[in-house]
PDB file of C-alpha atoms (C1' of nucleotides) in Angstrom:
ATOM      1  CA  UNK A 296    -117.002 140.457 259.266  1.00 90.00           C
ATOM      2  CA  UNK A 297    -113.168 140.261 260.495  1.00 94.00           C
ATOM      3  CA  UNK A 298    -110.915 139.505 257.655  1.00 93.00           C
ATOM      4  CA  UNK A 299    -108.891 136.933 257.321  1.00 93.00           C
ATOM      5  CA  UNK A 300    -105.576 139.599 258.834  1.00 96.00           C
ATOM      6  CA  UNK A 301    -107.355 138.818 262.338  1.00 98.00           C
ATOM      7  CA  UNK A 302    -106.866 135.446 262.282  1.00 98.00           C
ATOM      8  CA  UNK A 303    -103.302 134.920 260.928  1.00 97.00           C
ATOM      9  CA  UNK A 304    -101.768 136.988 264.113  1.00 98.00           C
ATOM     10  CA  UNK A 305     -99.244 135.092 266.108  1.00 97.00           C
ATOM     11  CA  UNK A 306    -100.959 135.715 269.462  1.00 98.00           C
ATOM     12  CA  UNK A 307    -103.428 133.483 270.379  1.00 98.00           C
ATOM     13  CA  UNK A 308    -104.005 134.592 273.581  1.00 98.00           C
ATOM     14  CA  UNK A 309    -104.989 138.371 272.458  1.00 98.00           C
ATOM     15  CA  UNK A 310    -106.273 137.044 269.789  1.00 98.00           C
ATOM     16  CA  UNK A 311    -108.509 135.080 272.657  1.00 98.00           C
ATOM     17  CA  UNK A 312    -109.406 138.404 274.198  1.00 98.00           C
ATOM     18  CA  UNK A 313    -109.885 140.664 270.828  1.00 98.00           C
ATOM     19  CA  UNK A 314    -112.839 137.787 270.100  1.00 98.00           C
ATOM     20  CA  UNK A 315    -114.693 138.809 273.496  1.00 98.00           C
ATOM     21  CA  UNK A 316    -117.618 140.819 272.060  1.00 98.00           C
ATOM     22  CA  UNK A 317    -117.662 140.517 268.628  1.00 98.00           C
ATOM     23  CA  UNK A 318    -120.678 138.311 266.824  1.00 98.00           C
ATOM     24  CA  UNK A 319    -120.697 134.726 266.352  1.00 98.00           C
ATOM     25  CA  UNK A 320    -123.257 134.228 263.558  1.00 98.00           C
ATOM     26  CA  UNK A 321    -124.625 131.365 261.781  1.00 98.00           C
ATOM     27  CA  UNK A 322    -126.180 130.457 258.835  1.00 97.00           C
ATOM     28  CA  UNK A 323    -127.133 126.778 258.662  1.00 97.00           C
ATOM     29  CA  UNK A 324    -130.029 124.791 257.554  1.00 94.00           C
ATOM     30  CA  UNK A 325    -131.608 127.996 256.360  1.00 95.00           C
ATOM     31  CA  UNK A 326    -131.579 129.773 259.673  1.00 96.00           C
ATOM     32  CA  UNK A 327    -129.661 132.555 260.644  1.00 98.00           C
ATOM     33  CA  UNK A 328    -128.674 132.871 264.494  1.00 98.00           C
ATOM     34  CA  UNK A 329    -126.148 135.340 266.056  1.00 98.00           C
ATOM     35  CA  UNK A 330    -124.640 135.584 269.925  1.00 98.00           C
ATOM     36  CA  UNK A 331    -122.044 138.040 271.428  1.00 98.00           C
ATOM     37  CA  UNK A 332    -119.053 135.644 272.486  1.00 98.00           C
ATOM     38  CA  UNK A 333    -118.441 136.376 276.132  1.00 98.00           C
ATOM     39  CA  UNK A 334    -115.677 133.763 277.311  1.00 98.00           C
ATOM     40  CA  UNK A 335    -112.946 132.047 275.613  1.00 98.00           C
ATOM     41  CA  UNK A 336    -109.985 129.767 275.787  1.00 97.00           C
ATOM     42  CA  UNK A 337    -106.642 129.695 274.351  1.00 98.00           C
ATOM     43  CA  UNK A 338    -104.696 126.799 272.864  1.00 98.00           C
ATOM     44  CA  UNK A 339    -101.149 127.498 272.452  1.00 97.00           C
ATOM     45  CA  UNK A 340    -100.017 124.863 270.037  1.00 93.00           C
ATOM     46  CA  UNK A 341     -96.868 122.297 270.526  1.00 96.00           C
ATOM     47  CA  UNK A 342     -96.106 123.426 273.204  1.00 96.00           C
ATOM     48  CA  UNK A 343     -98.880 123.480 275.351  1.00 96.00           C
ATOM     49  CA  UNK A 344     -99.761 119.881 277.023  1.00 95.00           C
ATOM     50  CA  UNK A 345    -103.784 120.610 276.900  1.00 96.00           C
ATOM     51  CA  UNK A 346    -104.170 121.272 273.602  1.00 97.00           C
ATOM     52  CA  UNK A 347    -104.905 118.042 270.656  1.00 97.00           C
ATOM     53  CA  UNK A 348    -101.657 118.983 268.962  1.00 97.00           C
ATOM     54  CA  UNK A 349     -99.236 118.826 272.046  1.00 96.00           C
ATOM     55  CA  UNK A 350     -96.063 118.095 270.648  1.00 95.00           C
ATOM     56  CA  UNK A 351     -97.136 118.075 267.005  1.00 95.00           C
ATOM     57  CA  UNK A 352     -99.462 115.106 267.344  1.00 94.00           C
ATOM     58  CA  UNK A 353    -101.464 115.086 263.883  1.00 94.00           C
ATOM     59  CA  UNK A 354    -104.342 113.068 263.150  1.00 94.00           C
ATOM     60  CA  UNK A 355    -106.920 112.348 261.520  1.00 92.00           C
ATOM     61  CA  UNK A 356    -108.921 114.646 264.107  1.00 95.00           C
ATOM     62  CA  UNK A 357    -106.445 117.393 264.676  1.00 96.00           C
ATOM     63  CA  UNK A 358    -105.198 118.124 260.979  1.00 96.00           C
ATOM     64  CA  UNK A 359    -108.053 121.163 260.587  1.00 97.00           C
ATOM     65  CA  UNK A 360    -105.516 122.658 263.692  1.00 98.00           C
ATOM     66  CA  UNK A 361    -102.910 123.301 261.110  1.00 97.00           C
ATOM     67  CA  UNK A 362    -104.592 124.927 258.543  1.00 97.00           C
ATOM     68  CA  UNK A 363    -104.023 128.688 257.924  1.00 97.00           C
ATOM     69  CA  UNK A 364    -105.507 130.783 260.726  1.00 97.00           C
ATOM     70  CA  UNK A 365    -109.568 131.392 260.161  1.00 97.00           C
ATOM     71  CA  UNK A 366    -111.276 128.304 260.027  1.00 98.00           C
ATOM     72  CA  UNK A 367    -113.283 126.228 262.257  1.00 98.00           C
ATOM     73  CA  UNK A 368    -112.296 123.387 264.386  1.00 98.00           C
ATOM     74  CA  UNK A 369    -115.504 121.342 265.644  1.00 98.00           C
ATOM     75  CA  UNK A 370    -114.899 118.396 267.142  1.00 97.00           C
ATOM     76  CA  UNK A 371    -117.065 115.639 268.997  1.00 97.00           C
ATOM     77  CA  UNK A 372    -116.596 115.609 273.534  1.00 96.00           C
ATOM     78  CA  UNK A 373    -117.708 112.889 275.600  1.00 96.00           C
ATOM     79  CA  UNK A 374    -119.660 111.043 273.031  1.00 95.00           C
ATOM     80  CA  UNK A 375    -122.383 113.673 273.273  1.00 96.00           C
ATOM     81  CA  UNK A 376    -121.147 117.573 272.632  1.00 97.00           C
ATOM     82  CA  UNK A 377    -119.931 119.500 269.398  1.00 97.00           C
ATOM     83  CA  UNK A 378    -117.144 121.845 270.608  1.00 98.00           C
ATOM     84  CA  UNK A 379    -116.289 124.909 268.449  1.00 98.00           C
ATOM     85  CA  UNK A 380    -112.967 126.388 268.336  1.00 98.00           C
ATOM     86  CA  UNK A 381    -111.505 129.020 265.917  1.00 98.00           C
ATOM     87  CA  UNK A 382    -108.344 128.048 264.073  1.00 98.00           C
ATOM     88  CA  UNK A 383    -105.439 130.931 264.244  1.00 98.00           C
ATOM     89  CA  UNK A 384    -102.076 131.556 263.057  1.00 98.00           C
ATOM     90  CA  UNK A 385    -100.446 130.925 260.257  1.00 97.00           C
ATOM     91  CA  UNK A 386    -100.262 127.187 258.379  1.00 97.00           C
ATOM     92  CA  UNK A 387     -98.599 124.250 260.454  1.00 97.00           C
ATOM     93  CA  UNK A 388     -98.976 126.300 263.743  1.00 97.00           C
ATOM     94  CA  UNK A 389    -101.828 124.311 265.631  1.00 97.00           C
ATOM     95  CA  UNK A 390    -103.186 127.240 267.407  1.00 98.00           C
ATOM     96  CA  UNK A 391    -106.937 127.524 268.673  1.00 98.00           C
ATOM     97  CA  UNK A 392    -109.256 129.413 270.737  1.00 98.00           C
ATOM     98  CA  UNK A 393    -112.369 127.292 271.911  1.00 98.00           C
ATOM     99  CA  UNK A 394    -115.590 129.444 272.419  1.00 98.00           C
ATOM    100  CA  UNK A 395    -117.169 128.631 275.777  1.00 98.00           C
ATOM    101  CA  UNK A 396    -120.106 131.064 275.872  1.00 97.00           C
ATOM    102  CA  UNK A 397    -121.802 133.543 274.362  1.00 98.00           C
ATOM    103  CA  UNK A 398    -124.781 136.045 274.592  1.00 98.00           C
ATOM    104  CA  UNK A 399    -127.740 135.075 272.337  1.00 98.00           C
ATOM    105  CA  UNK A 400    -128.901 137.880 269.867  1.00 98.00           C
ATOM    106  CA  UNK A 401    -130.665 136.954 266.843  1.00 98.00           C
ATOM    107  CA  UNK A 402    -132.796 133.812 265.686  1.00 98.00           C
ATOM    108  CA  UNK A 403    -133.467 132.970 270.060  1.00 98.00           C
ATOM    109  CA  UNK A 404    -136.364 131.383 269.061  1.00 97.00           C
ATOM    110  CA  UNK A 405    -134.429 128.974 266.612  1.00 97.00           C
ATOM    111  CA  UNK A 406    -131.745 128.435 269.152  1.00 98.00           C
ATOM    112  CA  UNK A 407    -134.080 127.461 271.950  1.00 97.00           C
ATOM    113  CA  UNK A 408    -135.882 125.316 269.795  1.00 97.00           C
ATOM    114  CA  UNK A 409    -132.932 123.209 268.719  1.00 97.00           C
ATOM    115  CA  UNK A 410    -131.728 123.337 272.678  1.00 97.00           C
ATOM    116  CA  UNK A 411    -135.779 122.090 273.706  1.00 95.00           C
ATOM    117  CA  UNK A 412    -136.324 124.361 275.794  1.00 95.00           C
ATOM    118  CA  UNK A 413    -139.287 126.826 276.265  1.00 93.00           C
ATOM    119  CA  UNK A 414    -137.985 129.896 277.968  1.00 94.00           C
ATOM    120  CA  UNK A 415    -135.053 131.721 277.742  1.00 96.00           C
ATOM    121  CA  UNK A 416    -132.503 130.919 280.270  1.00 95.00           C
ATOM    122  CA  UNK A 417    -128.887 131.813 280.642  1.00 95.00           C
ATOM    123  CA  UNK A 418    -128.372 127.717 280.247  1.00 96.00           C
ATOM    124  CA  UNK A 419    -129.247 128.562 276.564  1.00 97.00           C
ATOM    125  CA  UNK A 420    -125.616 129.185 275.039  1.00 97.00           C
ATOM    126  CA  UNK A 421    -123.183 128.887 278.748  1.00 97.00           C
ATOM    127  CA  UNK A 422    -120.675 126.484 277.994  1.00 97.00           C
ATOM    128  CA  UNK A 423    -119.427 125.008 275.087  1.00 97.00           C
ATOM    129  CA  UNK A 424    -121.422 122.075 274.164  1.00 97.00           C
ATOM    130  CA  UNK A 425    -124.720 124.008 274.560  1.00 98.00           C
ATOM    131  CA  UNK A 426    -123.568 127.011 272.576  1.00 98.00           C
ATOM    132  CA  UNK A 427    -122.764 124.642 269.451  1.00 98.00           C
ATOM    133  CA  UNK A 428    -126.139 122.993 269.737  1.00 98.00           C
ATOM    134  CA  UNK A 429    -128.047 126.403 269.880  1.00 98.00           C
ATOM    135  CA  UNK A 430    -126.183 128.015 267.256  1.00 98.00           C
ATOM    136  CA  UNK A 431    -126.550 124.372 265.002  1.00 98.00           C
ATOM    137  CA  UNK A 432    -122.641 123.821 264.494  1.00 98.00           C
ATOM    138  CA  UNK A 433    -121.549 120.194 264.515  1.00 97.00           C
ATOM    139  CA  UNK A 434    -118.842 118.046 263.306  1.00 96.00           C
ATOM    140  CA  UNK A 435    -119.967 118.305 260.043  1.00 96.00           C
ATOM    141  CA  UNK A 436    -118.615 122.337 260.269  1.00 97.00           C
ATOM    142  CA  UNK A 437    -115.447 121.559 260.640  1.00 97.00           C
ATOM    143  CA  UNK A 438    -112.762 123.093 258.411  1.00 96.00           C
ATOM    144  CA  UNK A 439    -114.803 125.213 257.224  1.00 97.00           C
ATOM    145  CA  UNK A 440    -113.606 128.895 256.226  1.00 97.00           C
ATOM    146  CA  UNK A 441    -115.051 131.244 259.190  1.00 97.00           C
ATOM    147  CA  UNK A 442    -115.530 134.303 256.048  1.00 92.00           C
ATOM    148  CA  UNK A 443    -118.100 132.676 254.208  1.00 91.00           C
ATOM    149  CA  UNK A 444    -121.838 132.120 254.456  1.00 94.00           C
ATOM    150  CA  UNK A 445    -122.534 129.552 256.919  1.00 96.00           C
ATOM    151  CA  UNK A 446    -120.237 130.749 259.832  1.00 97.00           C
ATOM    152  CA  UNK A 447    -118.775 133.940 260.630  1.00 97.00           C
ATOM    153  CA  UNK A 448    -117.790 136.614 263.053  1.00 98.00           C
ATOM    154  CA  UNK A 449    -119.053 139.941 262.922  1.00 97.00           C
ATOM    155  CA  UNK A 450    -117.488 143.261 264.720  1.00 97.00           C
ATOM    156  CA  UNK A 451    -120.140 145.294 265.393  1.00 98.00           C
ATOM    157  CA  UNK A 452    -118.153 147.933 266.754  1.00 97.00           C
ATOM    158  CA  UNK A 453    -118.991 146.836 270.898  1.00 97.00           C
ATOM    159  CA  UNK A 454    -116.351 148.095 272.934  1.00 96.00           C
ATOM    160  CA  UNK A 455    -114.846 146.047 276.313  1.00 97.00           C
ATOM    161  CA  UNK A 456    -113.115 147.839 278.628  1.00 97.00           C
ATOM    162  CA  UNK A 457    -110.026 145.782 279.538  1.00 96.00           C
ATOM    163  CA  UNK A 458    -111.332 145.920 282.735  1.00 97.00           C
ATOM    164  CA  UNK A 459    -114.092 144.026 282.353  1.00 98.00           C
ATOM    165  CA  UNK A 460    -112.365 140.892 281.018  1.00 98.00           C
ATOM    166  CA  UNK A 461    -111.570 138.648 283.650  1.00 96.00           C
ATOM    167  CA  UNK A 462    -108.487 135.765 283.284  1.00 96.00           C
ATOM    168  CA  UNK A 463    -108.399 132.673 284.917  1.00 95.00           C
ATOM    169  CA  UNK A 464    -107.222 129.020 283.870  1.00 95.00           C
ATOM    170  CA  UNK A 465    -108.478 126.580 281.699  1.00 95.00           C
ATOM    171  CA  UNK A 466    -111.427 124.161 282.533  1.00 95.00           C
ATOM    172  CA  UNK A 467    -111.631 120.509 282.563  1.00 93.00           C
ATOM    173  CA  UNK A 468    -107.744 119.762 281.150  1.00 94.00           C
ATOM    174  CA  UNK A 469    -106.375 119.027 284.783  1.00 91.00           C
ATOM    175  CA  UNK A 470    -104.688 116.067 282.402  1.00 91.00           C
ATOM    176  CA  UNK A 471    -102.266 118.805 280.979  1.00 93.00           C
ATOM    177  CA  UNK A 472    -100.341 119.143 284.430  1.00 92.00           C
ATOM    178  CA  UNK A 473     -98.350 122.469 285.109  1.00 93.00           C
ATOM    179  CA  UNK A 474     -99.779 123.634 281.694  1.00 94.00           C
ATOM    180  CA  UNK A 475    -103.686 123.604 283.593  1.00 95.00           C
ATOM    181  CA  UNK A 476    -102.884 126.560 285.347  1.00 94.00           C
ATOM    182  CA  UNK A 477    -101.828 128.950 283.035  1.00 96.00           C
ATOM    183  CA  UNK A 478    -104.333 132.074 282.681  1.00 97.00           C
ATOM    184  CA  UNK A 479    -106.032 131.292 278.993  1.00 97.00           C
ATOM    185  CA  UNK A 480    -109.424 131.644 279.884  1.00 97.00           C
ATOM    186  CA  UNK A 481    -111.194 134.861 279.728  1.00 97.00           C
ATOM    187  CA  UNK A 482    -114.624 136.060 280.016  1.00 97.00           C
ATOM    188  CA  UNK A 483    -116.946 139.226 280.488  1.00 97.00           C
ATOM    189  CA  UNK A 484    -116.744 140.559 284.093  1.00 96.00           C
ATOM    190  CA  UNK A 485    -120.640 139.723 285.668  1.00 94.00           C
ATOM    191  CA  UNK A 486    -121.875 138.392 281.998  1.00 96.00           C
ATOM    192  CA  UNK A 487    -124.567 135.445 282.913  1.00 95.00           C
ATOM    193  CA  UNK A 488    -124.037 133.294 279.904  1.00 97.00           C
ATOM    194  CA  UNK A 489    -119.852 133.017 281.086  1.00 96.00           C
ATOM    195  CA  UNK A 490    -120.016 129.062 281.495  1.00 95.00           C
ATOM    196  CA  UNK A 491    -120.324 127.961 285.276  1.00 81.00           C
ATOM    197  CA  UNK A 492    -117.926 125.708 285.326  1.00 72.00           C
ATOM    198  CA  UNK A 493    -115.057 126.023 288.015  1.00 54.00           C
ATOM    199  CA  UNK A 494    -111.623 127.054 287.372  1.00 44.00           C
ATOM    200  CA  UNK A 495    -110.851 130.683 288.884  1.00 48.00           C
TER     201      UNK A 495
ATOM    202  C1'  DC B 140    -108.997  94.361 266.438  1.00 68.10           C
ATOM    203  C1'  DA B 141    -110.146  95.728 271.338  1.00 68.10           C
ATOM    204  C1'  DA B 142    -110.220  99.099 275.017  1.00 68.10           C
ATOM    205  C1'  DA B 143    -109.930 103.405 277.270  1.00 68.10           C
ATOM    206  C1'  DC B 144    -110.923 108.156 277.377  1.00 68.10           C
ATOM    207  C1'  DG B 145    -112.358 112.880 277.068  1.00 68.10           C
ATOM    208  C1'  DA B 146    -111.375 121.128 276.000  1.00 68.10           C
ATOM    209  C1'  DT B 147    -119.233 118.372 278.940  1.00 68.10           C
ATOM    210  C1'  DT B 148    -124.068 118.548 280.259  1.00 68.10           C
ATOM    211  C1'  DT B 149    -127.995 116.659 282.308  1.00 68.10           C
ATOM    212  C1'  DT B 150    -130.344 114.006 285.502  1.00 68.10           C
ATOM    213  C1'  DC B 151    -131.012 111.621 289.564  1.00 68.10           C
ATOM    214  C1'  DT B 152    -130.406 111.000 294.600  1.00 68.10           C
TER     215       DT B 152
ATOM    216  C1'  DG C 249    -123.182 116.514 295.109  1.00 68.10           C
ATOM    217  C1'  DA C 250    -122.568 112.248 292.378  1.00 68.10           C
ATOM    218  C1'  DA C 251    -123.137 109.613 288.310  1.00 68.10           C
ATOM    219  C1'  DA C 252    -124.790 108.577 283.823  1.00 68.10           C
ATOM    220  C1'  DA C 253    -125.029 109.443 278.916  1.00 68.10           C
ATOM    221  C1'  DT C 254    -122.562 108.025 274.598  1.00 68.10           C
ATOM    222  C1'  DC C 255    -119.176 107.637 270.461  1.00 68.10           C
ATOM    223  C1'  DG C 256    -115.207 109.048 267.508  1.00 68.10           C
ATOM    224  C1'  DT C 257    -110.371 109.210 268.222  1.00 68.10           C
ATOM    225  C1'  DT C 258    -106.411 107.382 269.985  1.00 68.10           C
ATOM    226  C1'  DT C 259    -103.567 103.904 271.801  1.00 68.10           C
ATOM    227  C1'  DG C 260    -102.169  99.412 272.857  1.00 68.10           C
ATOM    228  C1'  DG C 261    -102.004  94.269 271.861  1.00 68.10           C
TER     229       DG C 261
END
DNA sequence: CAAACGATTTTCT
DNA sequence: GAAAATCGTTTGG
C-alpha cells in the first residue's frame, strides 16, 4: 500500500492526480471491498474559501484536517451522505482530497448489497456519497490511519496516461466564490463511474 | 438554546 | 427538471 511519504507531500493537487488509479480498499465489518478511484477533488487548505478549514477555522468537525498527512476525513453531507476525503500534508496544514468516484473491483456483491441494489450499475460507486456507502465507510472512520487494516490504498502498478485525466472545477461549492472555479477536480477521460454531476 | 445550512442522492412530477 | 430527505455542525441570539 502507499506509505505514509505519499501523503506528507506539499502538493495537494498532484497529490489529487497521483491518487487517480490506485486501489481504495476496505476492510470493515469483516468484509473486504476494493474500487479503482477514478475522480477526485482538491482542498487547498487556509487559503482556499471551499474547503472546512478556510482561514484556519478549527472545530470540533474539522480538527482530523490537521493531522499529519494519511488519514481519513469522513464527514456527514446533507443529513444523509458519508463523504470520504484523504488527509495530506504535513501537521497543522488542513489539506484534503475528497474521493468522488471510483471503479468497483472486489467484494461487488457486498457493495451492491449495502447500496440495495440488484444489478450492477455505474450508479454503484459515482459520486461521493454512494461510493462511501458501497465501500461501508462512515463517520465512525474518521481519523483513522489510511496504512492499517480497515482502510487503505493500494498501487497496483496501473498506469494513466496524463492524457487521460481530465481537469475541471469543483462541484457543488458555488458558496466559495472566485475560489469555485479553480481546476481541482480531476477524473479518468470516458470512465463511467466519474460522478455526473455538472461542473466542466 | 434555537435556527440555518450543506464538498448529495433519490424520487416524484 | 424540481423538490424532498434528514441531521450534525456551525452560527447567532
Amino acid at each position: 500500500m502507499l506509505n505514509e511519504q505519499f501523503y506528507i507531500q506539499d502538493n495537494v493537487v498532484q497529490i489529487a492526480q497521483d491518487l487517480l488509479g490506485k486501489i481504495l480498499v476496505t476492510n470493515i465489518d469483516g468484509q473486504t471491498t476494493s474500487s479503482m478511484i477514478v475522480e477526485t477533488e482538491a482542498y487547498a487548505g487556509v487559503n482556499d474559501k471551499a474547503s472546512h478549514a478556510y482561514n484556519g477555522r478549527r472545530t470540533k468537525r474539522t480538527e482530523t484536517m490537521y493531522a499529519k498527512g494519511g488519514v481519513a476525513y469522513v464527514y456527514l453531507c446533507y443529513g444523509i451522505h458519508h463523504l470520504f476525503n484523504i488527509v495530506t500534508n504535513i501537521a497543522n496544514v488542513p489539506h484534503a482530497i475528497l474521493i468522488r468516484g471510483a471503479e468497483p473491483i472486489d467484494g461487488i456483491d457486498i457493495m451492491m448489497k449495502r447500496r440495495g441494489v440488484s444489478t450492477l450499475k455505474n450508479t454503484l460507486t459515482a459520486g461521493p456519497g454512494s461510493l462511501s456507502k458501497a465501500m461501508g465507510i462512515n463517520t465512525n472512520h474518521t481519523g483513522l490511519p489510511l496504512y492499517g487494516s480497515d482502510i487503505f490504498i493500494e498501487d497496483r502498478g496501473i498506469v494513466i496516461r496524463p492524457e487521460d485525466i481530465i481537469k475541471g472545477t469543483r462541484v457543488g461549492v458555488a458558496y466559495a466564490k472566485q475560489d469555485a472555479l479553480l481546476p481541482y477536480r480531476f477524473w479518468l477521460n470516458d470512465n463511467k463511474y466519474v460522478s455526473k454531476a455538472k461542473g466542466l
